[in-house]
Amino acid sequence: MPVMTEKEKMLAGEWYRCQDPELEAMQARARAAVHAHNHMAPDRRGGIAPDLRALMAQVGREVYIEAPFHCAYGVHISLGDHVYMNAGCTILDTAPVTIGAQSMLGPGVQLYCPQHHKDRVKRSAGLEQARPITIGREVWIGGGAIILSGVRIGDGAIVGAGAVVTRDVPAEATVVGNPARLLHG
């Protein structure tokens, strides 16, 4: 049986070491695209700088990402039509991140696919797991919200500003708080 690379382990949801030359090269490419996006004049950049658009897995029509923006790899991000991300959004896309059409992310929203090992020795060795994040269509995520590894947010849901979402959110539901709890839905 062939030995899996750290990238293959990451994409399979297995424990992997994030300090790996192949992963670091991918991160360097993402940093360059993010830098170009964040430093390009808005009238030249449009909704998303060409290098960042080319890096991502899929970018729909009329997507707008305010600067500054940060992502870990970029290649695992898929954005539907008319997605809007306000300034300061961060996506740690060690697994696929899908954001459905017409969804809006407020300023400083953070999406975290990686989960570091709970064992301190293994964590110190750089072990982490990656789980996908899926955000449905027409979702509104308030400023400063944090969406954790493996979470799915249903179509039409609302995530209140500053919420920390640790579990799936049903379609049309509203969640608030830390940890996020169902307000209605």
mmCIF file of C-alpha atoms in Angstrom:
data_model
loop_
_atom_site.group_PDB
_atom_site.id
_atom_site.type_symbol
_atom_site.label_atom_id
_atom_site.label_comp_id
_atom_site.label_asym_id
_atom_site.label_seq_id
_atom_site.Cartn_x
_atom_site.Cartn_y
_atom_site.Cartn_z
ATOM 1 C CA MET A 1 0.000 0.000 0.000
ATOM 2 C CA PRO A 2 1.523 3.341 -1.043
ATOM 3 C CA VAL A 3 2.224 5.958 1.605
ATOM 4 C CA MET A 4 -0.050 8.995 1.410
ATOM 5 C CA THR A 5 1.431 12.461 1.083
ATOM 6 C CA GLU A 6 0.510 15.079 3.674
ATOM 7 C CA LYS A 7 -1.678 16.779 1.048
ATOM 8 C CA GLU A 8 -3.490 13.496 0.330
ATOM 9 C CA LYS A 9 -4.018 12.971 4.075
ATOM 10 C CA MET A 10 -5.349 16.530 4.414
ATOM 11 C CA LEU A 11 -7.836 16.077 1.565
ATOM 12 C CA ALA A 12 -8.943 12.690 2.947
ATOM 13 C CA GLY A 13 -9.710 14.185 6.382
ATOM 14 C CA GLU A 14 -6.885 12.221 8.014
ATOM 15 C CA TRP A 15 -4.375 13.598 10.506
ATOM 16 C CA TYR A 16 -1.588 15.337 8.564
ATOM 17 C CA ARG A 17 1.412 17.547 9.245
ATOM 18 C CA CYS A 18 0.792 21.086 8.081
ATOM 19 C CA GLN A 19 4.535 21.859 7.885
ATOM 20 C CA ASP A 20 5.147 20.083 4.586
ATOM 21 C CA PRO A 21 7.027 21.363 1.499
ATOM 22 C CA GLU A 22 4.151 20.629 -0.918
ATOM 23 C CA LEU A 23 1.601 22.361 1.337
ATOM 24 C CA GLU A 24 3.970 25.278 1.963
ATOM 25 C CA ALA A 25 4.376 25.767 -1.808
ATOM 26 C CA MET A 26 0.574 25.863 -2.170
ATOM 27 C CA GLN A 27 0.377 28.411 0.650
ATOM 28 C CA ALA A 28 3.043 30.564 -1.030
ATOM 29 C CA ARG A 29 0.973 30.651 -4.238
ATOM 30 C CA ALA A 30 -2.110 31.646 -2.218
ATOM 31 C CA ARG A 31 -0.190 34.371 -0.357
ATOM 32 C CA ALA A 32 0.922 35.868 -3.698
ATOM 33 C CA ALA A 33 -2.649 35.877 -5.074
ATOM 34 C CA VAL A 34 -4.025 37.330 -1.826
ATOM 35 C CA HIS A 35 -1.318 40.002 -1.819
ATOM 36 C CA ALA A 36 -2.210 40.983 -5.401
ATOM 37 C CA HIS A 37 -5.897 41.178 -4.462
ATOM 38 C CA ASN A 38 -5.311 43.179 -1.291
ATOM 39 C CA HIS A 39 -2.953 45.693 -2.941
ATOM 40 C CA MET A 40 -4.612 46.195 -6.308
ATOM 41 C CA ALA A 41 -6.611 49.391 -6.739
ATOM 42 C CA PRO A 42 -10.339 48.587 -6.515
ATOM 43 C CA ASP A 43 -11.031 50.095 -9.949
ATOM 44 C CA ARG A 44 -8.429 47.723 -11.463
ATOM 45 C CA ARG A 45 -9.296 44.717 -9.295
ATOM 46 C CA GLY A 46 -13.026 44.710 -9.810
ATOM 47 C CA GLY A 47 -14.862 42.301 -7.554
ATOM 48 C CA ILE A 48 -11.910 39.950 -7.220
ATOM 49 C CA ALA A 49 -8.342 40.240 -8.516
ATOM 50 C CA PRO A 50 -7.557 38.012 -11.508
ATOM 51 C CA ASP A 51 -4.841 36.022 -9.678
ATOM 52 C CA LEU A 52 -7.171 35.235 -6.785
ATOM 53 C CA ARG A 53 -10.014 34.291 -9.149
ATOM 54 C CA ALA A 54 -7.667 31.952 -11.044
ATOM 55 C CA LEU A 55 -6.511 30.333 -7.805
ATOM 56 C CA MET A 56 -9.966 29.401 -6.515
ATOM 57 C CA ALA A 57 -11.754 26.183 -7.432
ATOM 58 C CA GLN A 58 -14.846 28.041 -8.674
ATOM 59 C CA VAL A 59 -15.961 31.656 -8.748
ATOM 60 C CA GLY A 60 -19.452 32.544 -9.934
ATOM 61 C CA ARG A 61 -20.665 35.703 -11.606
ATOM 62 C CA GLU A 62 -20.498 39.060 -9.855
ATOM 63 C CA VAL A 63 -18.559 37.869 -6.804
ATOM 64 C CA TYR A 64 -17.136 40.673 -4.674
ATOM 65 C CA ILE A 65 -14.404 40.228 -2.057
ATOM 66 C CA GLU A 66 -13.411 43.371 -0.164
ATOM 67 C CA ALA A 67 -9.767 43.823 0.821
ATOM 68 C CA PRO A 68 -8.173 42.780 3.010
ATOM 69 C CA PHE A 69 -8.889 39.097 2.506
ATOM 70 C CA HIS A 70 -6.922 36.001 3.521
ATOM 71 C CA CYS A 71 -7.070 32.331 2.592
ATOM 72 C CA ALA A 72 -4.745 29.404 3.313
ATOM 73 C CA TYR A 73 -4.703 27.715 -0.114
ATOM 74 C CA GLY A 74 -7.532 29.214 -2.164
ATOM 75 C CA VAL A 75 -7.765 26.140 -4.396
ATOM 76 C CA HIS A 76 -10.428 24.578 -2.152
ATOM 77 C CA ILE A 77 -12.805 27.572 -2.256
ATOM 78 C CA SER A 78 -15.953 27.547 -4.419
ATOM 79 C CA LEU A 79 -18.126 30.672 -4.558
ATOM 80 C CA GLY A 80 -21.583 30.855 -6.139
ATOM 81 C CA ASP A 81 -22.974 33.785 -8.123
ATOM 82 C CA HIS A 82 -23.340 37.128 -6.328
ATOM 83 C CA VAL A 83 -21.378 36.131 -3.197
ATOM 84 C CA TYR A 84 -20.233 39.147 -1.185
ATOM 85 C CA MET A 85 -17.469 39.117 1.443
ATOM 86 C CA ASN A 86 -16.853 42.267 3.437
ATOM 87 C CA ALA A 87 -13.403 43.440 4.561
ATOM 88 C CA GLY A 88 -11.242 41.240 6.764
ATOM 89 C CA CYS A 89 -12.682 37.819 5.918
ATOM 90 C CA THR A 90 -10.421 34.796 6.449
ATOM 91 C CA ILE A 91 -10.907 31.331 4.972
ATOM 92 C CA LEU A 92 -8.564 28.574 6.168
ATOM 93 C CA ASP A 93 -9.433 26.199 3.335
ATOM 94 C CA THR A 94 -7.534 23.045 4.232
ATOM 95 C CA ALA A 95 -10.701 21.259 3.061
ATOM 96 C CA PRO A 96 -13.360 22.304 0.544
ATOM 97 C CA VAL A 97 -15.246 25.500 1.394
ATOM 98 C CA THR A 98 -18.423 26.107 -0.574
ATOM 99 C CA ILE A 99 -20.396 29.339 -0.319
ATOM 100 C CA GLY A 100 -23.738 29.326 -2.134
ATOM 101 C CA ALA A 101 -25.118 31.960 -4.460
ATOM 102 C CA GLN A 102 -26.250 35.292 -3.033
ATOM 103 C CA SER A 103 -24.672 34.659 0.369
ATOM 104 C CA MET A 104 -23.163 37.574 2.270
ATOM 105 C CA LEU A 105 -20.356 37.530 4.821
ATOM 106 C CA GLY A 106 -19.942 40.535 7.096
ATOM 107 C CA PRO A 107 -16.603 42.091 8.024
ATOM 108 C CA GLY A 108 -14.126 39.862 9.812
ATOM 109 C CA VAL A 109 -15.962 36.572 9.227
ATOM 110 C CA GLN A 110 -13.659 33.587 9.702
ATOM 111 C CA LEU A 111 -14.081 30.078 8.269
ATOM 112 C CA TYR A 112 -11.773 27.468 9.835
ATOM 113 C CA CYS A 113 -11.501 24.013 8.205
ATOM 114 C CA PRO A 114 -8.445 22.835 10.175
ATOM 115 C CA GLN A 115 -8.736 21.370 13.625
ATOM 116 C CA HIS A 116 -5.519 20.948 15.591
ATOM 117 C CA HIS A 117 -4.898 17.784 17.590
ATOM 118 C CA LYS A 118 -6.128 17.875 21.182
ATOM 119 C CA ASP A 119 -3.085 15.931 22.392
ATOM 120 C CA ARG A 120 -0.458 18.604 23.084
ATOM 121 C CA VAL A 121 2.486 16.463 21.911
ATOM 122 C CA LYS A 122 0.774 15.679 18.598
ATOM 123 C CA ARG A 123 -0.381 19.289 18.291
ATOM 124 C CA SER A 124 3.204 20.469 18.845
ATOM 125 C CA ALA A 125 4.255 18.104 16.043
ATOM 126 C CA GLY A 126 1.946 20.058 13.719
ATOM 127 C CA LEU A 127 -0.826 17.474 13.388
ATOM 128 C CA GLU A 128 -4.220 18.704 12.286
ATOM 129 C CA GLN A 129 -7.326 17.457 10.467
ATOM 130 C CA ALA A 130 -9.368 19.230 7.827
ATOM 131 C CA ARG A 131 -13.139 19.116 7.539
ATOM 132 C CA PRO A 132 -15.189 20.927 4.866
ATOM 133 C CA ILE A 133 -17.443 23.910 5.471
ATOM 134 C CA THR A 134 -20.585 24.306 3.381
ATOM 135 C CA ILE A 135 -22.651 27.477 3.363
ATOM 136 C CA GLY A 136 -25.938 27.333 1.460
ATOM 137 C CA ARG A 137 -27.625 29.852 -0.794
ATOM 138 C CA GLU A 138 -28.812 33.253 0.438
ATOM 139 C CA VAL A 139 -27.099 32.907 3.823
ATOM 140 C CA TRP A 140 -26.241 36.010 5.837
ATOM 141 C CA ILE A 141 -23.286 35.745 8.228
ATOM 142 C CA GLY A 142 -22.857 38.727 10.539
ATOM 143 C CA GLY A 143 -19.569 40.487 11.194
ATOM 144 C CA GLY A 144 -16.992 38.722 13.325
ATOM 145 C CA ALA A 145 -18.722 35.335 13.178
ATOM 146 C CA ILE A 146 -16.552 32.227 13.255
ATOM 147 C CA ILE A 147 -17.582 29.038 11.468
ATOM 148 C CA LEU A 148 -15.699 25.959 12.652
ATOM 149 C CA SER A 149 -14.497 22.812 10.944
ATOM 150 C CA GLY A 150 -17.120 20.494 9.436
ATOM 151 C CA VAL A 151 -20.101 22.866 9.766
ATOM 152 C CA ARG A 152 -22.936 23.020 7.205
ATOM 153 C CA ILE A 153 -25.193 26.071 7.101
ATOM 154 C CA GLY A 154 -28.531 25.605 5.326
ATOM 155 C CA ASP A 155 -30.075 27.839 2.666
ATOM 156 C CA GLY A 156 -31.503 31.127 3.923
ATOM 157 C CA ALA A 157 -29.967 30.836 7.400
ATOM 158 C CA ILE A 158 -28.735 33.816 9.405
ATOM 159 C CA VAL A 159 -25.671 33.714 11.668
ATOM 160 C CA GLY A 160 -25.615 36.619 14.121
ATOM 161 C CA ALA A 161 -22.607 38.910 14.433
ATOM 162 C CA GLY A 162 -19.913 37.454 16.669
ATOM 163 C CA ALA A 163 -21.456 33.966 16.752
ATOM 164 C CA VAL A 164 -19.165 30.951 17.007
ATOM 165 C CA VAL A 165 -20.786 28.178 14.995
ATOM 166 C CA THR A 166 -19.707 24.728 16.171
ATOM 167 C CA ARG A 167 -22.639 22.676 14.775
ATOM 168 C CA ASP A 168 -24.733 22.542 11.624
ATOM 169 C CA VAL A 169 -27.359 25.258 11.139
ATOM 170 C CA PRO A 170 -30.686 24.235 9.548
ATOM 171 C CA ALA A 171 -32.088 26.048 6.519
ATOM 172 C CA GLU A 172 -33.947 29.272 7.357
ATOM 173 C CA ALA A 173 -32.729 29.179 10.986
ATOM 174 C CA THR A 174 -31.130 32.036 12.913
ATOM 175 C CA VAL A 175 -28.282 31.316 15.327
ATOM 176 C CA VAL A 176 -26.527 33.690 17.729
ATOM 177 C CA GLY A 177 -23.988 33.562 20.543
ATOM 178 C CA ASN A 178 -20.919 31.641 21.616
ATOM 179 C CA PRO A 179 -21.361 28.797 21.083
ATOM 180 C CA ALA A 180 -24.085 29.587 18.561
ATOM 181 C CA ARG A 181 -27.564 28.560 19.647
ATOM 182 C CA LEU A 182 -30.813 28.483 17.752
ATOM 183 C CA LEU A 183 -32.780 31.722 18.069
ATOM 184 C CA HIS A 184 -35.543 30.550 15.746
ATOM 185 C CA GLY A 185 -36.013 28.228 12.814
#
